[in-house]
Structures are given as structure tokens and as C-alpha cells.
């Protein structure tokens, strides 16, 4: 087996990073909805140019927010752990086998890399304004329709990442079997023993440890924790991604590892006794646990849409060279802090109100920065992809180069899952049409001279050969393999069959025409 040890990741999950990661995985329409929601809930945040509402008094502002505040706190109005009437355990885990009861856990995403904005000599707004001026007369009519399917199953999303990974042979067979056994909620429904038995039919030397190693790799695909066998395992995976200095992290791990029955049955007195902690500390530990996501497959399935407005564009600059820019016709509302409310906030004397306004200011700043990071990350990733796929612009799919997630991730110093989020559901308009960014990733096949060619290029060659074949004597898969061999591509007949089927092209016997 080529893989024996799964890599250990250590990330700094600041609130700003959590916000950036969550926004990055959303489509533009979903981010617009998120902005609307944030504008409604945070009075210190406003849209630039939006003067549709007047300034309220600070007292009215705080009173309105308190009335709308529905934050869930399992220890509200509780002064005794012994007599606690708390439904937290049922909100987290309804039984020790790891099934969830309710949707009380707030979702965060604990993987990815720091989404650093690209260094520009000018601020982001100025940089973006420059790009807008360059394409202010650009006509996108009839060019922004993506006719392909834009919905994607969790299995398809995972398979795409697998195709962009170096796994091969028995490792790949194990990964495919694991992905097949993952339900839409993100949990693995098949036992590892069954997966081992299935893979052993093709690779007799595979061991249980091999299966477990590949599972650990898939659990760090996007979304983080996919393939977990229980809620307990999924929550622990998320905890293990947090920095070691996260408050109460060791206690949270210990509760989930050693005291899951007590947590399930809301036995908070026993938890405090066995952990030798006070109830105030337990409250903070439970807040950490309830901040974790509860379903690894959550947010992956997207609705179908036949109309796609690209996130980025390829346009010619003054030197008649193509460059990648953000689509000025698809930009999100610009946000800023409400300076009038900030001034009023300086007059607050009540400590609770002061804390609320300070938190609102911090949340607004995080949100604005996260939106900027999202835009710049998508732009930077798109620019890097198109630099590597320049031949596609002139010669089409047959000139596509092999490209996997790690190629972009290593060049930009990002985590692979960050690249995955920045390319899934994000579209680029090119001179050859509009494509999802992840279209440009492709696994490789070997060539006669010792080099590699992308699977996308091989598919394009197959399509071209079949288009030119004699319909009375269509090419068999073996004949196509021979012709590709003559062009320097070493592709097995069964691989030709797989690529042909992925193109929805029938076998030679079904393509034959008598007249």
C-alpha cells in the first residue's frame, strides 16, 4: 500500500477564519441571502448607498435587538446542575449509537486554510473598481447561460476530489467503495469489514488497516468529517482540527470519548463530579461542543439551476492578453459599519448594552473581511487555474493539462479543501464558454515519452475520433486505444470504455449504421 499514515492537520480556527470558510463554500445567491440576513440582525452593519432607513435612538435599537434575540443557551435560568431541566443532550445526541435528534447545533466548518487576501498595492475596493472600469461596457447577454447540470450529489463531489488526488490501485478501490457507502447525510453506512471484503476480491493483499487509513484521508475531504461512522467520531474530528490552545478543548474531547452516555442522558451532576469541574466550566465546554456541525453532508447538495451568472471573467487587457477578473455584473452589495450608530455607541453606560454593541461591531468587521477574503480567494484560485490551462483557450479540451487540487493548493499556500470550496459552484466565462472552475481539474494518464496527459484531453480525443469514424465501421474501444497509442497516449481499453461512457457515447455495436 502506498499510503500508511494519514496526515495530521493543525489549523488556527479564529472566528474570522470560520466565517470566511463558511462563506467561501456558498454560491453567490446564497451569499446574497446571508448578507440580507446579516443586515437585518446586526444594526451596526449597513449597505453602502442604502439610505432607506433612518437612525433610531440607541435605546430603541437595543430594545428591538433584545426582543429578537433567540440565542439558545442550555443553562438559562439554571442555578443547579442537580435540578437542571436541560434538553441539551437530546439536542446533541439522542442515543449512544450516534443518531441526531434535532438541529440545535450551530454549523461551523473546521477545515481549510487561512484565506489571506492577495497582496495588492491598492485596497480591495480600489482594486475592484479598476477591474470594473476595464469591463464596464462588457456585454454578458447570451454568454452567461450554463446549459449543463449544476446540481451535484455528495458522492459526485467526493468522486471529483478523489479524481484530483494521487490515490491509485488498491487505495483508489478502497476510496471508491467508501464513497459508495456514504449516505446523503455524510455518514458511512457500510461497515469497514464489508468494504474490506469487497475490495479483497480485486486486491487480496488489502488489510483492515489499509481501509482505515484511506477512510481517514476521505474524512479530511470537503466537507470535513465526511465518512464518519457516528456523530461521536464526527464531533471528535472537528475538535481535532481546532488549535491546541482552544479553551476547554481537552475537556470536550474527554466528554465525547469517555462520557458520551452521561452527556446523552443529561447527567450533568455526574459529569461535573467525574471531571472535577464546576457547572460554569461545564457550561463553557458544552458551548464548544454545540458550536460544531452535526451532519458532514450538510450544505453539499445544491438545487438545479439552468441559468448561471459567472463569478469571474476572462477579458483582454490593453495588451490584448487575457486576464481573469471578478465579474462586475455579479458583485455582492458593498457593506460598511454604520458610523452614526458607532458614534451613539460611545454614549452607552450600561455594561450589558456596551458588550452587545461591541460584539455587533466585531461581528460586522468579521463579516466584511470574510466577504473580501471570499472574493479574493475565488479570483486568485481562478487566475492560478487559467495560468496552468492557457492552452485550453486556443486549442480546447484536447489541450487540457493534468491538474489536481494539490497543484493549486501548494502554489497558493492554501489547504486543498479551500481550493475545493473556491471552485465548486463557482463559474468562469471564457472565450470558449462558461464553465464551473472545477471543470479544469483532471487526473492524468501516461504518454509514450514518459510525460502525462489529462483525462479531459483524452476524452476530447476520443470524442474527435468517434466523430470522424465511418458509421458503417465504427471504432471499437480497442481500435480507439490503438489510435491513441499511435498518438503517444498509453490508455487501456477498459479506460477508453469508461471515458466513452462518461461522454454518453454508445458502444461501437450500437453506433453502427447500415445506411
XYZ file of C-alpha atoms in Angstrom:
515
model
C 0.000 0.000 0.000
C 1.320 3.418 -0.930
C -0.354 5.155 1.977
C 0.187 4.175 5.556
C -0.189 7.338 7.580
C -2.858 9.968 7.235
C -1.565 13.480 7.612
C -2.238 15.480 10.743
C -3.564 18.980 10.185
C -3.146 21.866 12.571
C -5.173 24.975 11.824
C -5.870 28.245 13.545
C -9.643 28.479 13.628
C -10.249 32.116 14.526
C -13.833 33.425 14.330
C -12.833 35.378 11.237
C -11.487 32.221 9.589
C -14.642 30.281 10.491
C -16.739 32.999 8.860
C -14.547 33.059 5.751
C -14.624 29.281 5.324
C -18.403 29.154 5.636
C -18.967 31.947 3.108
C -16.471 30.514 0.636
C -18.469 27.324 0.162
C -21.680 29.236 -0.644
C -22.808 30.266 -4.109
C -23.293 33.945 -4.914
C -27.066 33.667 -4.460
C -26.593 32.034 -1.071
C -24.135 34.736 -0.019
C -26.651 37.409 -1.030
C -29.207 35.766 1.261
C -26.610 35.660 4.027
C -25.918 39.370 3.575
C -29.627 40.169 3.791
C -29.893 38.145 6.992
C -26.840 39.850 8.499
C -28.136 43.329 7.627
C -31.384 42.503 9.416
C -29.772 41.171 12.590
C -26.761 43.476 13.001
C -27.645 47.169 13.403
C -24.024 48.297 13.041
C -23.822 46.883 9.515
C -25.171 48.790 6.521
C -25.071 48.588 2.745
C -23.122 51.338 1.025
C -25.586 53.701 -0.619
C -28.556 52.361 1.337
C -30.384 55.295 2.954
C -33.764 53.612 3.139
C -33.980 53.782 6.931
C -33.406 56.499 9.451
C -31.335 56.389 12.607
C -33.181 55.075 15.641
C -32.382 56.014 19.184
C -29.842 53.736 20.830
C -32.372 52.590 23.443
C -34.844 51.610 20.728
C -32.092 49.838 18.858
C -31.074 47.698 21.839
C -34.678 47.031 22.855
C -35.520 45.781 19.353
C -32.494 43.526 19.313
C -33.254 42.070 22.744
C -36.797 41.287 21.630
C -35.496 39.447 18.595
C -32.706 37.648 20.453
C -33.421 33.915 20.438
C -29.953 32.638 21.287
C -30.145 29.090 22.606
C -28.452 28.687 25.994
C -28.910 25.315 27.743
C -28.104 26.847 31.133
C -30.543 29.787 31.008
C -32.373 30.291 34.345
C -30.492 27.332 35.776
C -28.650 27.522 39.097
C -28.361 23.860 39.952
C -26.895 21.074 37.911
C -28.765 18.572 40.031
C -32.155 20.036 39.113
C -31.301 21.097 35.582
C -34.168 20.936 33.122
C -31.915 20.899 30.095
C -32.592 19.319 26.722
C -29.029 19.739 25.519
C -28.255 16.037 25.345
C -31.290 15.392 23.183
C -30.286 18.345 21.042
C -26.841 16.871 20.533
C -27.200 13.092 20.531
C -30.381 11.140 21.122
C -28.641 7.830 21.723
C -25.173 6.438 22.110
C -25.238 4.954 18.606
C -24.728 8.442 17.232
C -28.097 9.445 15.761
C -29.120 13.071 15.911
C -32.436 14.283 17.227
C -32.653 17.990 16.479
C -30.942 20.800 14.619
C -29.745 22.812 17.588
C -26.036 22.621 16.841
C -24.869 25.692 15.010
C -22.844 24.800 11.949
C -19.191 25.708 11.550
C -16.628 24.264 9.179
C -13.358 23.234 10.749
C -11.128 22.663 7.763
C -9.414 24.822 5.238
C -6.574 27.274 5.316
C -6.141 30.916 6.183
C -7.926 32.862 3.466
C -5.393 35.614 3.077
C -6.315 38.319 0.612
C -3.991 38.699 -2.349
C -1.412 41.419 -1.865
C -2.397 44.437 -3.919
C -0.860 47.868 -3.920
C -4.342 49.352 -3.604
C -7.145 48.429 -1.177
C -9.638 45.810 -2.292
C -12.361 48.327 -3.179
C -9.952 50.332 -5.336
C -8.608 47.205 -7.000
C -12.131 46.000 -7.756
C -13.153 49.406 -9.078
C -10.247 49.261 -11.532
C -11.441 45.896 -12.803
C -14.995 47.227 -13.178
C -13.822 50.173 -15.262
C -11.971 47.832 -17.607
C -15.110 45.894 -18.413
C -17.835 48.464 -17.844
C -19.011 48.080 -21.436
C -18.780 44.294 -21.467
C -21.967 42.693 -22.747
C -22.746 39.417 -20.979
C -26.039 38.846 -22.729
C -26.442 35.298 -24.019
C -22.976 34.472 -22.692
C -23.828 33.709 -19.093
C -26.049 30.699 -19.621
C -24.588 27.454 -18.412
C -26.523 24.636 -20.021
C -25.002 21.783 -18.048
C -26.394 20.396 -14.823
C -25.422 22.446 -11.794
C -26.731 20.104 -9.138
C -24.335 17.620 -7.601
C -24.681 14.702 -5.247
C -22.387 14.229 -2.293
C -20.929 11.135 -3.967
C -20.166 13.110 -7.141
C -18.497 15.835 -5.082
C -16.326 13.257 -3.298
C -15.519 11.386 -6.511
C -14.347 14.620 -8.094
C -11.936 15.147 -5.192
C -10.792 11.539 -5.494
C -10.074 12.072 -9.191
C -7.965 15.081 -8.225
C -5.925 13.067 -5.713
C -2.888 10.797 -6.165
C -4.706 7.698 -4.867
C -4.392 4.738 -7.224
C -4.593 0.958 -7.332
C -5.888 -0.645 -4.147
C -6.030 2.715 -2.361
C -8.376 4.080 -5.012
C -10.528 0.935 -4.969
C -10.915 1.328 -1.197
C -11.777 5.014 -1.585
C -14.408 4.263 -4.233
C -16.000 1.613 -2.014
C -16.072 4.003 0.943
C -17.644 6.791 -1.139
C -20.289 4.367 -2.423
C -21.170 3.584 1.182
C -21.651 7.200 2.284
C -25.256 8.366 2.688
C -26.533 11.824 1.727
C -26.180 12.964 5.347
C -22.439 12.353 5.082
C -22.174 9.320 7.360
C -20.702 5.974 6.302
C -23.437 3.333 6.209
C -21.225 0.380 5.257
C -19.020 -1.387 7.787
C -15.272 -1.388 7.199
C -15.341 -5.197 7.255
C -17.801 -5.239 4.343
C -15.674 -2.731 2.434
C -12.567 -4.833 3.108
C -14.307 -7.990 1.876
C -15.443 -6.220 -1.306
C -12.009 -4.774 -2.137
C -10.227 -8.064 -1.368
C -11.935 -9.612 -4.386
C -9.706 -7.428 -6.576
C -6.787 -6.812 -4.225
C -6.276 -9.844 -1.946
C -3.410 -8.214 -0.013
C -5.525 -5.346 1.313
C -5.781 -5.208 5.122
C -8.210 -3.639 7.579
C -5.573 -1.039 8.472
C -5.358 -0.075 4.787
C -9.105 0.561 4.715
C -8.901 2.596 7.920
C -6.029 4.700 6.547
C -7.939 5.587 3.374
C -11.044 6.372 5.443
C -9.022 8.882 7.473
C -7.962 10.546 4.229
C -11.548 10.801 2.968
C -12.666 12.174 6.334
C -10.482 15.184 5.534
C -12.075 15.731 2.139
C -14.575 18.539 1.732
C -16.818 18.544 3.725
C -14.678 17.792 6.750
C -15.611 14.583 8.543
C -17.490 13.027 5.632
C -17.483 9.260 6.026
C -17.650 9.384 9.816
C -19.254 6.299 11.306
C -21.013 8.096 14.169
C -21.776 11.558 15.493
C -19.207 10.930 18.209
C -16.484 10.351 15.610
C -17.598 13.346 13.546
C -17.557 15.730 16.513
C -14.126 14.479 17.577
C -12.769 15.040 14.063
C -13.905 18.651 14.233
C -12.404 19.102 17.693
C -9.102 17.686 16.479
C -8.937 20.399 13.813
C -9.068 23.172 16.410
C -5.827 24.725 17.723
C -4.477 23.191 20.919
C -4.982 26.451 22.818
C -8.760 26.414 22.238
C -10.405 26.905 25.666
C -11.753 23.663 27.187
C -10.672 21.566 24.187
C -9.239 18.672 26.292
C -12.427 18.520 28.375
C -14.631 18.470 25.272
C -12.595 15.601 23.831
C -12.759 13.700 27.108
C -16.539 14.083 27.414
C -17.133 12.830 23.868
C -14.624 10.000 24.271
C -15.313 8.746 27.805
C -18.634 10.165 28.962
C -20.969 10.047 25.980
C -23.685 8.104 27.913
C -23.720 10.773 30.632
C -23.978 13.520 28.015
C -26.740 11.625 26.230
C -28.766 11.212 29.423
C -28.139 14.800 30.588
C -26.362 13.584 33.703
C -24.552 16.851 34.290
C -24.006 16.218 38.004
C -22.005 13.065 37.218
C -20.047 14.881 34.517
C -19.039 17.594 36.968
C -18.092 15.050 39.629
C -16.017 12.775 37.388
C -14.289 15.623 35.620
C -13.867 17.536 38.915
C -15.137 20.744 37.359
C -17.767 23.306 38.292
C -21.002 23.736 36.408
C -19.847 27.079 34.974
C -16.918 25.287 33.339
C -19.198 22.520 32.078
C -21.410 25.168 30.514
C -18.451 26.518 28.520
C -17.419 23.011 27.429
C -20.931 22.285 26.187
C -20.971 25.574 24.299
C -17.875 24.394 22.453
C -19.473 21.041 21.621
C -22.734 22.625 20.454
C -20.815 25.004 18.172
C -19.793 22.054 15.992
C -21.569 20.932 12.843
C -23.791 17.879 13.176
C -24.063 16.481 9.642
C -20.958 16.142 7.473
C -23.045 16.146 4.291
C -24.875 19.344 5.178
C -24.758 22.045 2.503
C -23.231 19.922 -0.270
C -26.383 19.122 -2.236
C -27.355 22.055 -4.424
C -30.556 22.824 -6.274
C -30.511 22.630 -10.040
C -30.262 25.872 -11.922
C -30.103 26.259 -15.683
C -29.035 29.898 -15.547
C -25.590 30.674 -14.194
C -24.011 34.113 -13.906
C -20.229 33.626 -13.830
C -18.270 34.690 -10.761
C -15.157 35.580 -12.771
C -14.482 36.573 -16.375
C -11.648 36.266 -18.849
C -11.219 39.596 -20.646
C -8.499 41.105 -22.811
C -6.417 43.908 -21.360
C -4.781 46.792 -23.225
C -2.012 44.463 -24.411
C -4.651 42.099 -25.870
C -3.763 39.449 -23.313
C -6.404 37.520 -21.422
C -6.705 38.144 -17.709
C -9.101 36.869 -15.064
C -11.193 39.419 -13.158
C -14.205 39.373 -10.874
C -17.495 39.717 -12.757
C -18.648 43.311 -12.125
C -22.214 42.324 -13.059
C -22.322 39.689 -10.342
C -20.819 41.537 -7.416
C -22.274 41.422 -3.936
C -23.523 44.523 -2.113
C -20.748 46.567 -0.506
C -21.032 46.752 3.253
C -19.622 49.046 5.912
C -20.039 49.927 9.572
C -22.819 52.400 10.335
C -20.851 55.401 11.580
C -23.855 57.076 13.207
C -24.614 54.063 15.345
C -20.929 53.748 16.189
C -20.986 57.325 17.451
C -24.116 56.650 19.504
C -22.490 53.539 20.929
C -19.823 55.706 22.559
C -22.534 57.133 24.839
C -23.582 53.765 26.270
C -23.034 53.330 30.018
C -24.800 50.017 30.670
C -22.218 47.194 30.631
C -24.577 44.680 29.011
C -25.510 47.084 26.223
C -21.879 48.035 25.759
C -20.919 44.361 25.398
C -23.731 43.781 22.895
C -22.639 46.699 20.715
C -19.000 45.670 20.911
C -19.916 42.135 19.801
C -22.027 43.551 16.969
C -19.119 45.690 15.805
C -16.739 42.737 15.893
C -19.223 40.511 14.052
C -19.724 43.166 11.359
C -15.975 43.566 10.877
C -15.505 39.803 10.604
C -18.314 39.566 8.055
C -16.994 42.381 5.852
C -13.487 40.936 5.897
C -14.807 37.437 5.178
C -16.640 38.710 2.083
C -13.454 40.359 0.837
C -11.471 37.178 1.504
C -14.068 35.110 -0.364
C -13.873 37.295 -3.462
C -10.092 37.446 -3.497
C -9.703 33.708 -2.870
C -12.024 32.813 -5.772
C -10.201 35.310 -8.004
C -6.725 34.101 -7.016
C -7.608 30.432 -7.469
C -9.233 31.145 -10.848
C -6.177 33.092 -12.013
C -3.863 30.258 -10.990
C -6.027 27.651 -12.749
C -6.169 29.565 -16.008
C -2.415 30.194 -15.975
C -1.958 26.437 -15.946
C -4.647 25.825 -18.578
C -3.753 28.552 -21.090
C -3.599 26.049 -23.940
C -7.308 25.367 -23.420
C -8.142 28.879 -24.652
C -6.571 28.309 -28.053
C -6.845 24.557 -28.591
C -9.817 23.468 -26.491
C -10.269 20.431 -24.285
C -7.727 18.332 -26.181
C -5.015 20.653 -24.855
C -6.068 20.449 -21.200
C -3.175 19.737 -18.845
C -3.327 17.333 -15.879
C -4.262 19.346 -12.809
C -5.203 18.281 -9.288
C -6.225 20.207 -6.184
C -2.818 19.914 -4.562
C -1.170 21.647 -7.549
C -3.153 24.826 -6.911
C -3.080 24.454 -3.125
C 0.709 24.182 -2.950
C 1.292 27.112 -5.303
C -1.058 29.409 -3.368
C -0.228 28.014 0.100
C -3.851 27.023 0.673
C -5.428 23.857 2.006
C -6.815 21.536 -0.675
C -10.307 21.812 0.815
C -10.105 25.603 0.438
C -9.359 25.174 -3.268
C -12.254 22.726 -3.492
C -14.644 25.262 -1.950
C -13.368 28.057 -4.178
C -14.051 26.029 -7.334
C -17.259 24.147 -6.505
C -20.310 26.072 -7.671
C -18.132 28.968 -8.907
C -18.120 29.716 -12.656
C -15.804 31.415 -15.125
C -16.737 32.855 -18.504
C -14.056 32.125 -21.105
C -13.887 32.706 -24.878
C -14.909 29.048 -25.215
C -17.939 29.281 -22.944
C -18.868 29.306 -19.280
C -17.500 26.533 -17.077
C -17.509 25.574 -13.449
C -13.981 26.185 -12.159
C -13.552 22.602 -11.076
C -14.024 21.542 -14.719
C -10.373 22.452 -15.254
C -9.141 19.799 -12.832
C -8.349 16.438 -14.326
C -6.410 13.304 -13.431
C -3.591 12.174 -15.711
C -2.629 9.277 -17.959
C 0.896 8.464 -19.070
C 2.285 9.223 -22.510
C 4.809 7.349 -24.605
C 7.576 9.885 -23.957
C 7.226 9.494 -20.198
C 5.042 12.569 -19.738
C 1.378 12.858 -18.776
C -1.873 13.973 -20.395
C -5.102 14.980 -18.709
C -8.124 12.713 -18.694
C -10.142 15.622 -20.122
C -7.796 15.805 -23.112
C -8.093 12.051 -23.659
C -11.900 12.335 -23.618
C -11.674 15.108 -26.200
C -9.516 12.913 -28.445
C -11.971 10.018 -28.056
C -14.873 12.280 -28.988
C -12.972 13.554 -32.031
C -12.042 10.047 -33.240
C -15.635 8.838 -32.940
C -16.952 11.951 -34.696
C -14.707 11.176 -37.684
C -15.273 7.395 -37.793
C -17.004 5.544 -40.615
C -20.555 4.961 -39.303
C -20.663 1.635 -41.163
C -17.482 0.512 -39.389
C -17.414 2.323 -36.048
C -14.277 2.135 -33.959
C -14.207 -0.372 -31.138
C -12.702 0.614 -27.789
C -9.627 -1.449 -28.663
C -9.293 0.352 -32.000
C -9.563 3.724 -30.271
C -6.881 2.630 -27.805
C -4.620 1.694 -30.729
C -5.141 5.059 -32.425
C -4.398 6.906 -29.198
C -1.330 4.724 -28.752
C -0.158 5.885 -32.174
C -0.544 9.475 -30.944
C 1.599 8.698 -27.909
C -1.113 8.105 -25.272
C -0.933 4.889 -23.238
C -4.594 4.229 -22.447
C -6.043 0.802 -21.676
C -9.157 -0.433 -23.488
C -11.181 -0.523 -20.253
C -10.201 3.104 -19.608
C -11.407 4.017 -23.097
C -14.725 2.326 -22.308
C -15.039 4.262 -19.039
C -14.284 7.605 -20.699
C -16.626 6.844 -23.610
C -19.462 6.026 -21.221
C -18.814 9.238 -19.277
C -19.357 11.091 -22.574
C -22.683 9.263 -23.046
C -21.393 7.667 -26.261
C -22.738 4.222 -27.090
C -20.577 1.173 -27.794
C -19.453 0.520 -31.382
C -22.133 -2.145 -31.912
C -24.834 0.418 -31.130
C -23.241 3.165 -33.237
C -23.141 1.071 -36.410
C -25.296 2.374 -39.279
C -26.252 0.239 -42.303
C -27.218 3.179 -44.490
